[in-house]
Amino acid sequence: MQTARHVQQLRSSYIREILRAATADGVISLAGGLPAADLFPHALLQEALIKVAGNKQVFQYGETRGYAPLLDHLRVTSDLKTSHGALVTTGSQQGLDLIARTYINPGDHIVLEAPSYLGALQVFTLAQANINTVVQTSNGPALMALEQLFASRSVKLFYAVPDFHNPTGISWSLQTRKDVAKLCQAFNVTLIEDAPYRDLRFSGEHLPLVSSFCPENAMVLRSSSKISAPGLRLGSVTGPEEWIAHLIRVKQTSDLHSSLPMQAVMLEVFTHPEFEAHLRNVRIHYRQRYLALAQAINQHLPPEVSYAEVEGGMFLWLRLAQGDPMEIAKKALEKGVAVVPGDVFYSADDIKSPAIRLNFSYCKPEDLNAAIQLLARVF
Ligand code: PMP
């Protein structure tokens, strides 16, 4: 059967292909966006699963908005205003999809950062949005370019990842957060603040959400994937209640509600007295892994490659002075190391600066070191 026209616009995901190759025996993968499985809160999950298994009520159909005790927890921990609401989603990816399906008409102008999260590019392409991009500086989006975009057309939303961006690892400065919030307010653009890596800061100062400076102009996507385990598939959207109410109507048509037993498990894990210690442990290990990767790059790769230091998250963006990133990724795979060429994170019309994305959360420090030594042979 022929797919619908808008589906034909979707590029087959290069990442999916490379991830398949990356699972082959003997390949070290710096390609995926996978959190470390050895750092999942296994004991807490096991305890929670046993406890929840005894609760018959959570195996019944439930409210689309989510499991009420989890929603209460979210309200408190995300410091929601009384006029704001929350919706539990099946991963933050579903939150993104719901926002696009609820608010985007074909041809609507939206703004993304360049480069941008591939899953967002796919969602907004499928929604047939008119995608405009703004280049990133080391502090966040280039403000003059963003203002020009907002001023030159009617922009519906600006999707951004201000904390430890995927793929670049960049975190916005406090001033940029305030300036972007001001621009969104001035031009009445809705900010979609995607924050799955926010709790993975391992150095520097914790900064407020951008949306805290423009709460009436923003929705925030959160995810349990990087702080507990992605297989649970749970995330949330928060924002002005009337906007959330529309998302709920659309989610009803999609999956009625996210798995209630898993929401109950999530709540048990989040409220467990040892959860904070688990998070601290993840941050400590990710810092060690990042430092091991950075040291290996400094030691083994030629001086023409460069990277901006990151303060958290899971990714490092390796800028290349020359060469085709696709070609380098292909050759790296032949040598036994999987990386993602930066090109896949740009939309078709963008000017792409040559780079590759390196993930440092998944592999142990010794494997990261070995991977960079293999990559050095490609250079
Ligand atoms: N947003 C960003 C920026 C991501 O990197 C990811 C996962 N790689 C997601 C959203 C989706 O996360 P999940 O659906 O697992 O919550």
CSV table of C-alpha atoms and ligand atoms in Angstrom, one decimal:
chain,number,residue,atom,x,y,z
A,1,MET,CA,0.0,0.0,0.0
A,2,GLN,CA,1.3,3.5,-0.9
A,3,THR,CA,2.1,5.6,2.2
A,4,ALA,CA,0.5,9.0,2.6
A,5,ARG,CA,2.4,11.9,0.9
A,6,HIS,CA,3.5,13.5,4.2
A,7,VAL,CA,5.1,10.1,5.3
A,8,GLN,CA,7.1,10.1,2.0
A,9,GLN,CA,8.9,13.2,3.2
A,10,LEU,CA,10.5,11.3,6.2
A,11,ARG,CA,14.1,10.4,5.6
A,12,SER,CA,15.0,6.9,6.7
A,13,SER,CA,16.8,7.4,9.9
A,14,TYR,CA,20.5,7.1,9.3
A,15,ILE,CA,20.9,6.7,13.1
A,16,ARG,CA,18.7,3.7,13.1
A,17,GLU,CA,20.9,2.1,10.5
A,18,ILE,CA,24.1,3.0,12.2
A,19,LEU,CA,22.7,1.7,15.5
A,20,ARG,CA,22.0,-1.6,13.9
A,21,ALA,CA,25.6,-1.8,12.7
A,22,ALA,CA,26.8,-0.6,16.1
A,23,THR,CA,25.4,-3.6,17.9
A,24,ALA,CA,27.6,-6.0,15.9
A,25,ASP,CA,30.2,-8.0,17.9
A,26,GLY,CA,33.5,-6.1,18.4
A,27,VAL,CA,32.0,-2.6,17.6
A,28,ILE,CA,32.4,0.1,20.2
A,29,SER,CA,29.4,2.3,20.0
A,30,LEU,CA,29.6,6.1,20.6
A,31,ALA,CA,26.7,6.4,18.2
A,32,GLY,CA,23.5,5.9,20.2
A,33,GLY,CA,21.9,8.2,22.7
A,34,LEU,CA,21.8,5.4,25.2
A,35,PRO,CA,22.1,6.0,28.9
A,36,ALA,CA,24.3,3.5,30.8
A,37,ALA,CA,22.4,0.3,31.5
A,38,ASP,CA,24.8,-0.6,34.3
A,39,LEU,CA,23.7,2.6,36.1
A,40,PHE,CA,20.0,2.0,35.9
A,41,PRO,CA,18.4,2.0,39.4
A,42,HIS,CA,17.8,-1.8,39.2
A,43,ALA,CA,17.2,-2.4,42.9
A,44,LEU,CA,14.7,0.5,43.1
A,45,LEU,CA,12.9,-0.7,40.0
A,46,GLN,CA,12.7,-4.2,41.3
A,47,GLU,CA,11.3,-3.1,44.6
A,48,ALA,CA,8.8,-0.8,42.9
A,49,LEU,CA,7.6,-3.5,40.4
A,50,ILE,CA,6.9,-5.9,43.2
A,51,LYS,CA,5.0,-3.3,45.1
A,52,VAL,CA,3.0,-2.1,42.1
A,53,ALA,CA,2.1,-5.7,41.0
A,54,GLY,CA,0.0,-6.0,44.1
A,55,ASN,CA,-2.1,-2.9,43.3
A,56,LYS,CA,-5.1,-4.1,41.2
A,57,GLN,CA,-6.4,-0.6,40.5
A,58,VAL,CA,-3.5,0.4,38.3
A,59,PHE,CA,-4.2,-2.5,35.9
A,60,GLN,CA,-7.6,-0.9,35.0
A,61,TYR,CA,-8.1,1.8,32.3
A,62,GLY,CA,-7.2,5.2,33.7
A,63,GLU,CA,-7.4,8.9,33.0
A,64,THR,CA,-5.7,10.2,29.8
A,65,ARG,CA,-3.9,13.0,31.8
A,66,GLY,CA,-2.0,10.4,33.9
A,67,TYR,CA,-1.9,8.6,37.2
A,68,ALA,CA,-3.1,11.1,39.8
A,69,PRO,CA,-0.4,10.5,42.5
A,70,LEU,CA,2.3,10.9,39.8
A,71,LEU,CA,0.7,14.1,38.5
A,72,ASP,CA,0.6,15.5,42.1
A,73,HIS,CA,4.3,14.6,42.4
A,74,LEU,CA,5.1,16.3,39.1
A,75,ARG,CA,3.2,19.5,40.2
A,76,VAL,CA,5.3,19.8,43.3
A,77,THR,CA,8.7,18.9,41.9
A,78,SER,CA,8.3,21.1,38.8
A,79,ASP,CA,6.9,24.0,40.9
A,80,LEU,CA,3.8,24.4,38.6
A,81,LYS,CA,1.7,27.6,38.8
A,82,THR,CA,-1.9,26.9,39.8
A,83,SER,CA,-3.1,28.0,36.2
A,84,HIS,CA,-0.7,25.4,34.7
A,85,GLY,CA,-1.3,21.7,34.0
A,86,ALA,CA,0.6,18.5,33.5
A,87,LEU,CA,0.1,15.5,31.2
A,88,VAL,CA,2.0,12.2,31.4
A,89,THR,CA,3.2,11.0,28.0
A,90,THR,CA,4.6,7.8,26.6
A,91,GLY,CA,8.2,9.2,26.5
A,92,SER,CA,8.9,12.9,25.9
A,93,GLN,CA,8.9,11.9,22.2
A,94,GLN,CA,5.1,11.5,22.4
A,95,GLY,CA,4.9,14.9,24.0
A,96,LEU,CA,6.6,16.4,20.9
A,97,ASP,CA,4.4,14.4,18.5
A,98,LEU,CA,1.2,15.6,20.4
A,99,ILE,CA,2.4,19.2,20.3
A,100,ALA,CA,2.9,19.0,16.5
A,101,ARG,CA,-0.4,17.2,15.9
A,102,THR,CA,-2.3,19.6,18.1
A,103,TYR,CA,-0.8,22.9,17.1
A,104,ILE,CA,0.8,22.7,13.7
A,105,ASN,CA,-1.0,23.2,10.4
A,106,PRO,CA,0.9,22.3,7.2
A,107,GLY,CA,3.0,25.3,6.2
A,108,ASP,CA,3.1,26.9,9.7
A,109,HIS,CA,6.5,28.5,10.5
A,110,ILE,CA,8.5,27.1,13.3
A,111,VAL,CA,12.0,27.6,14.5
A,112,LEU,CA,14.5,24.9,15.5
A,113,GLU,CA,18.2,25.2,16.5
A,114,ALA,CA,20.8,24.1,13.9
A,115,PRO,CA,21.8,21.4,14.5
A,116,SER,CA,18.8,20.0,16.2
A,117,TYR,CA,17.5,16.8,17.9
A,118,LEU,CA,16.7,14.4,15.0
A,119,GLY,CA,13.5,13.2,16.6
A,120,ALA,CA,12.2,16.7,16.6
A,121,LEU,CA,13.2,17.3,13.0
A,122,GLN,CA,11.2,14.1,12.1
A,123,VAL,CA,8.1,15.1,14.1
A,124,PHE,CA,7.9,18.5,12.6
A,125,THR,CA,8.7,17.3,9.1
A,126,LEU,CA,5.8,14.8,9.4
A,127,ALA,CA,3.6,17.6,10.5
A,128,GLN,CA,4.6,19.5,7.3
A,129,ALA,CA,5.8,22.5,9.3
A,130,ASN,CA,7.8,25.2,7.5
A,131,ILE,CA,11.1,24.6,9.4
A,132,ASN,CA,13.4,27.6,9.9
A,133,THR,CA,16.6,27.3,11.8
A,134,VAL,CA,18.8,29.5,14.0
A,135,VAL,CA,22.5,28.7,14.4
A,136,GLN,CA,23.9,27.9,17.8
A,137,THR,CA,26.7,29.8,19.5
A,138,SER,CA,28.6,28.4,22.5
A,139,ASN,CA,26.0,30.1,24.8
A,140,GLY,CA,22.8,29.1,22.9
A,141,PRO,CA,21.0,30.4,19.8
A,142,ALA,CA,22.4,33.4,17.9
A,143,LEU,CA,20.0,36.1,19.3
A,144,MET,CA,20.1,38.6,16.5
A,145,ALA,CA,19.3,35.8,13.9
A,146,LEU,CA,16.5,34.6,16.2
A,147,GLU,CA,15.0,38.1,16.5
A,148,GLN,CA,15.2,38.5,12.7
A,149,LEU,CA,13.4,35.2,12.2
A,150,PHE,CA,10.7,36.1,14.7
A,151,ALA,CA,10.3,39.6,13.2
A,152,SER,CA,10.2,38.5,9.5
A,153,ARG,CA,7.4,35.9,9.7
A,154,SER,CA,4.6,34.7,11.9
A,155,VAL,CA,6.4,32.0,14.0
A,156,LYS,CA,4.2,29.6,15.9
A,157,LEU,CA,6.8,27.9,18.1
A,158,PHE,CA,10.5,27.7,18.9
A,159,TYR,CA,11.6,24.2,19.8
A,160,ALA,CA,14.9,24.1,21.8
A,161,VAL,CA,17.0,22.0,24.1
A,162,PRO,CA,18.7,24.5,26.4
A,163,ASP,CA,20.4,22.0,28.8
A,164,PHE,CA,23.1,19.8,27.4
A,165,HIS,CA,21.8,19.8,23.9
A,166,ASN,CA,21.5,16.7,21.7
A,167,PRO,CA,23.6,16.6,19.5
A,168,THR,CA,26.0,19.5,20.6
A,169,GLY,CA,26.1,19.2,24.4
A,170,ILE,CA,25.7,23.1,24.6
A,171,SER,CA,24.0,24.6,27.6
A,172,TRP,CA,22.5,28.2,27.4
A,173,SER,CA,23.9,30.9,29.6
A,174,LEU,CA,21.6,32.6,32.1
A,175,GLN,CA,21.6,35.8,30.0
A,176,THR,CA,20.6,33.9,26.8
A,177,ARG,CA,17.8,32.2,28.8
A,178,LYS,CA,16.4,35.6,29.8
A,179,ASP,CA,16.9,37.1,26.3
A,180,VAL,CA,15.2,34.2,24.5
A,181,ALA,CA,12.3,34.3,26.9
A,182,LYS,CA,11.9,38.0,26.3
A,183,LEU,CA,12.0,37.5,22.5
A,184,CYS,CA,9.3,34.8,22.8
A,185,GLN,CA,7.1,37.1,24.8
A,186,ALA,CA,7.7,40.1,22.5
A,187,PHE,CA,6.8,38.2,19.4
A,188,ASN,CA,4.2,35.9,21.0
A,189,VAL,CA,6.1,32.7,20.0
A,190,THR,CA,5.5,29.6,22.1
A,191,LEU,CA,8.7,28.1,23.4
A,192,ILE,CA,8.8,24.3,23.5
A,193,GLU,CA,11.6,23.6,26.1
A,194,ASP,CA,12.8,20.0,25.8
A,195,ALA,CA,14.7,19.2,29.0
A,196,PRO,CA,15.5,15.4,29.1
A,197,TYR,CA,19.2,16.0,30.1
A,198,ARG,CA,18.5,18.7,32.6
A,199,ASP,CA,19.2,16.6,35.7
A,200,LEU,CA,22.5,15.3,34.3
A,201,ARG,CA,24.6,18.3,35.2
A,202,PHE,CA,28.0,17.2,36.5
A,203,SER,CA,29.8,20.6,36.6
A,204,GLY,CA,29.0,24.3,36.6
A,205,GLU,CA,26.0,26.1,38.0
A,206,HIS,CA,22.4,24.8,37.9
A,207,LEU,CA,20.4,27.4,35.8
A,208,PRO,CA,16.7,28.1,35.8
A,209,LEU,CA,14.5,26.7,33.0
A,210,VAL,CA,14.1,29.2,30.1
A,211,SER,CA,10.4,28.9,30.5
A,212,SER,CA,10.6,30.2,34.1
A,213,PHE,CA,11.2,33.6,32.5
A,214,CYS,CA,8.2,33.3,30.1
A,215,PRO,CA,5.8,30.8,31.8
A,216,GLU,CA,2.7,31.9,29.8
A,217,ASN,CA,4.6,31.4,26.5
A,218,ALA,CA,6.1,28.0,27.1
A,219,MET,CA,5.6,24.3,27.5
A,220,VAL,CA,8.2,22.0,29.0
A,221,LEU,CA,8.9,18.4,28.0
A,222,ARG,CA,10.5,16.2,30.7
A,223,SER,CA,11.6,12.6,30.5
A,224,SER,CA,12.3,9.8,32.8
A,225,SER,CA,14.5,8.1,30.2
A,226,LYS,CA,17.9,9.6,31.2
A,227,ILE,CA,17.3,9.6,35.0
A,228,SER,CA,15.8,6.2,35.4
A,229,ALA,CA,15.4,3.9,32.4
A,230,PRO,CA,14.2,4.6,28.9
A,231,GLY,CA,12.4,1.3,28.5
A,232,LEU,CA,9.7,2.6,30.9
A,233,ARG,CA,8.7,5.1,28.2
A,234,LEU,CA,7.5,7.9,30.4
A,235,GLY,CA,7.7,11.7,30.1
A,236,SER,CA,5.5,14.7,30.7
A,237,VAL,CA,4.4,18.0,29.2
A,238,THR,CA,3.6,21.0,31.5
A,239,GLY,CA,2.4,24.4,30.6
A,240,PRO,CA,-0.7,26.7,30.6
A,241,GLU,CA,-3.7,24.4,31.4
A,242,GLU,CA,-5.8,25.3,28.4
A,243,TRP,CA,-2.9,24.2,26.1
A,244,ILE,CA,-2.5,21.0,28.0
A,245,ALA,CA,-6.2,20.3,27.8
A,246,HIS,CA,-6.0,20.3,24.0
A,247,LEU,CA,-3.0,17.9,24.1
A,248,ILE,CA,-5.1,15.6,26.2
A,249,ARG,CA,-7.9,15.5,23.6
A,250,VAL,CA,-5.4,14.5,21.0
A,251,LYS,CA,-3.6,11.9,23.2
A,252,GLN,CA,-7.0,10.2,23.7
A,253,THR,CA,-7.0,9.4,20.0
A,254,SER,CA,-3.5,8.0,20.2
A,255,ASP,CA,-3.2,5.6,23.2
A,256,LEU,CA,-6.0,6.5,25.7
A,257,HIS,CA,-3.3,6.9,28.3
A,258,SER,CA,0.3,5.9,29.1
A,259,SER,CA,0.8,2.6,31.0
A,260,LEU,CA,-0.6,3.0,34.5
A,261,PRO,CA,1.5,0.3,36.2
A,262,MET,CA,4.6,1.9,34.8
A,263,GLN,CA,3.5,5.3,36.0
A,264,ALA,CA,3.0,3.9,39.5
A,265,VAL,CA,6.5,2.3,39.3
A,266,MET,CA,7.9,5.6,38.2
A,267,LEU,CA,6.4,7.3,41.2
A,268,GLU,CA,7.8,4.7,43.6
A,269,VAL,CA,11.3,5.2,42.1
A,270,PHE,CA,11.1,9.0,42.1
A,271,THR,CA,10.0,9.2,45.7
A,272,HIS,CA,12.3,6.5,47.0
A,273,PRO,CA,14.7,7.8,49.7
A,274,GLU,CA,17.7,6.5,47.6
A,275,PHE,CA,16.7,8.1,44.3
A,276,GLU,CA,18.8,11.2,44.9
A,277,ALA,CA,21.8,9.1,45.6
A,278,HIS,CA,21.2,7.1,42.4
A,279,LEU,CA,21.1,10.4,40.4
A,280,ARG,CA,24.3,11.6,42.1
A,281,ASN,CA,26.0,8.3,41.1
A,282,VAL,CA,24.9,8.7,37.5
A,283,ARG,CA,26.3,12.2,37.4
A,284,ILE,CA,29.6,11.1,38.9
A,285,HIS,CA,30.0,8.3,36.3
A,286,TYR,CA,29.0,10.4,33.4
A,287,ARG,CA,31.6,13.0,34.4
A,288,GLN,CA,34.3,10.3,34.6
A,289,ARG,CA,33.3,9.1,31.2
A,290,TYR,CA,33.2,12.6,29.7
A,291,LEU,CA,36.7,13.3,31.1
A,292,ALA,CA,38.0,10.0,29.7
A,293,LEU,CA,36.6,10.8,26.3
A,294,ALA,CA,38.0,14.4,26.4
A,295,GLN,CA,41.4,13.2,27.5
A,296,ALA,CA,41.6,10.6,24.8
A,297,ILE,CA,40.6,13.2,22.1
A,298,ASN,CA,43.3,15.6,23.4
A,299,GLN,CA,45.9,12.8,23.4
A,300,HIS,CA,45.1,10.9,20.2
A,301,LEU,CA,43.2,13.1,17.7
A,302,PRO,CA,45.0,15.7,15.5
A,303,PRO,CA,45.0,19.3,16.7
A,304,GLU,CA,42.7,20.4,13.9
A,305,VAL,CA,39.7,18.8,15.5
A,306,SER,CA,38.0,20.7,18.3
A,307,TYR,CA,35.2,20.5,20.7
A,308,ALA,CA,33.4,22.8,23.2
A,309,GLU,CA,33.6,21.5,26.8
A,310,VAL,CA,30.3,20.3,28.2
A,311,GLU,CA,28.9,20.5,31.7
A,312,GLY,CA,26.5,17.6,31.6
A,313,GLY,CA,24.3,15.4,29.5
A,314,MET,CA,25.5,12.6,27.2
A,315,PHE,CA,27.1,14.1,24.1
A,316,LEU,CA,30.2,15.8,22.8
A,317,TRP,CA,30.3,17.5,19.4
A,318,LEU,CA,33.6,17.0,17.6
A,319,ARG,CA,34.2,19.7,15.0
A,320,LEU,CA,36.3,18.8,12.1
A,321,ALA,CA,38.5,21.2,10.2
A,322,GLN,CA,37.9,19.3,7.0
A,323,GLY,CA,36.6,16.0,5.6
A,324,ASP,CA,33.2,14.5,5.0
A,325,PRO,CA,31.6,13.4,8.3
A,326,MET,CA,29.6,10.7,6.5
A,327,GLU,CA,32.8,9.3,5.0
A,328,ILE,CA,34.6,9.5,8.4
A,329,ALA,CA,31.6,7.7,10.1
A,330,LYS,CA,31.7,4.9,7.5
A,331,LYS,CA,35.5,4.4,7.8
A,332,ALA,CA,35.2,4.5,11.6
A,333,LEU,CA,32.7,1.7,11.5
A,334,GLU,CA,35.1,-0.4,9.4
A,335,LYS,CA,37.7,0.1,12.1
A,336,GLY,CA,35.2,-1.0,14.8
A,337,VAL,CA,33.8,2.3,16.2
A,338,ALA,CA,30.4,3.7,15.6
A,339,VAL,CA,29.8,7.5,15.6
A,340,VAL,CA,27.1,9.7,14.1
A,341,PRO,CA,27.9,12.1,11.3
A,342,GLY,CA,26.7,15.6,12.2
A,343,ASP,CA,24.9,16.1,8.9
A,344,VAL,CA,21.9,14.1,10.0
A,345,PHE,CA,21.0,16.7,12.7
A,346,TYR,CA,20.5,19.5,10.1
A,347,SER,CA,17.4,20.1,8.0
A,348,ALA,CA,17.9,20.0,4.3
A,349,ASP,CA,18.5,23.7,3.6
A,350,ASP,CA,20.9,24.3,6.5
A,351,ILE,CA,24.6,25.1,6.0
A,352,LYS,CA,26.2,22.2,7.8
A,353,SER,CA,29.5,22.6,9.6
A,354,PRO,CA,31.5,19.3,9.5
A,355,ALA,CA,31.2,17.5,12.8
A,356,ILE,CA,30.5,14.1,14.4
A,357,ARG,CA,28.5,13.4,17.5
A,358,LEU,CA,30.1,11.3,20.2
A,359,ASN,CA,28.1,9.8,23.0
A,360,PHE,CA,30.0,9.3,26.3
A,361,SER,CA,27.2,7.9,28.6
A,362,TYR,CA,27.0,4.3,27.2
A,363,CYS,CA,30.6,3.1,27.2
A,364,LYS,CA,33.0,2.6,30.1
A,365,PRO,CA,36.1,4.9,30.2
A,366,GLU,CA,38.5,2.3,28.9
A,367,ASP,CA,36.2,1.6,25.9
A,368,LEU,CA,35.9,5.3,25.2
A,369,ASN,CA,39.7,5.5,25.1
A,370,ALA,CA,40.0,2.5,22.8
A,371,ALA,CA,37.3,4.0,20.5
A,372,ILE,CA,39.2,7.2,20.1
A,373,GLN,CA,42.4,5.4,19.4
A,374,LEU,CA,40.6,3.5,16.6
A,375,LEU,CA,39.1,6.8,15.4
A,376,ALA,CA,42.5,8.4,15.3
A,377,ARG,CA,43.5,5.9,12.5
A,378,VAL,CA,40.7,7.2,10.3
A,379,PHE,CA,42.1,10.8,10.7
B,1,PMP,N1,14.3,15.0,23.3
B,1,PMP,C1,15.6,14.9,23.1
B,1,PMP,C2,16.4,16.1,23.0
B,1,PMP,C3,16.2,13.6,23.1
B,1,PMP,O1,17.5,13.5,23.0
B,1,PMP,C4,15.4,12.5,23.3
B,1,PMP,C5,15.9,11.1,23.3
B,1,PMP,N2,17.1,10.8,22.7
B,1,PMP,C6,14.0,12.6,23.4
B,1,PMP,C7,13.5,13.9,23.4
B,1,PMP,C8,13.0,11.5,23.6
B,1,PMP,O2,13.2,10.9,24.8
B,1,PMP,P1,12.1,9.9,25.4
B,1,PMP,O3,11.0,9.7,24.5
B,1,PMP,O4,12.8,8.6,25.7
B,1,PMP,O5,11.6,10.6,26.7
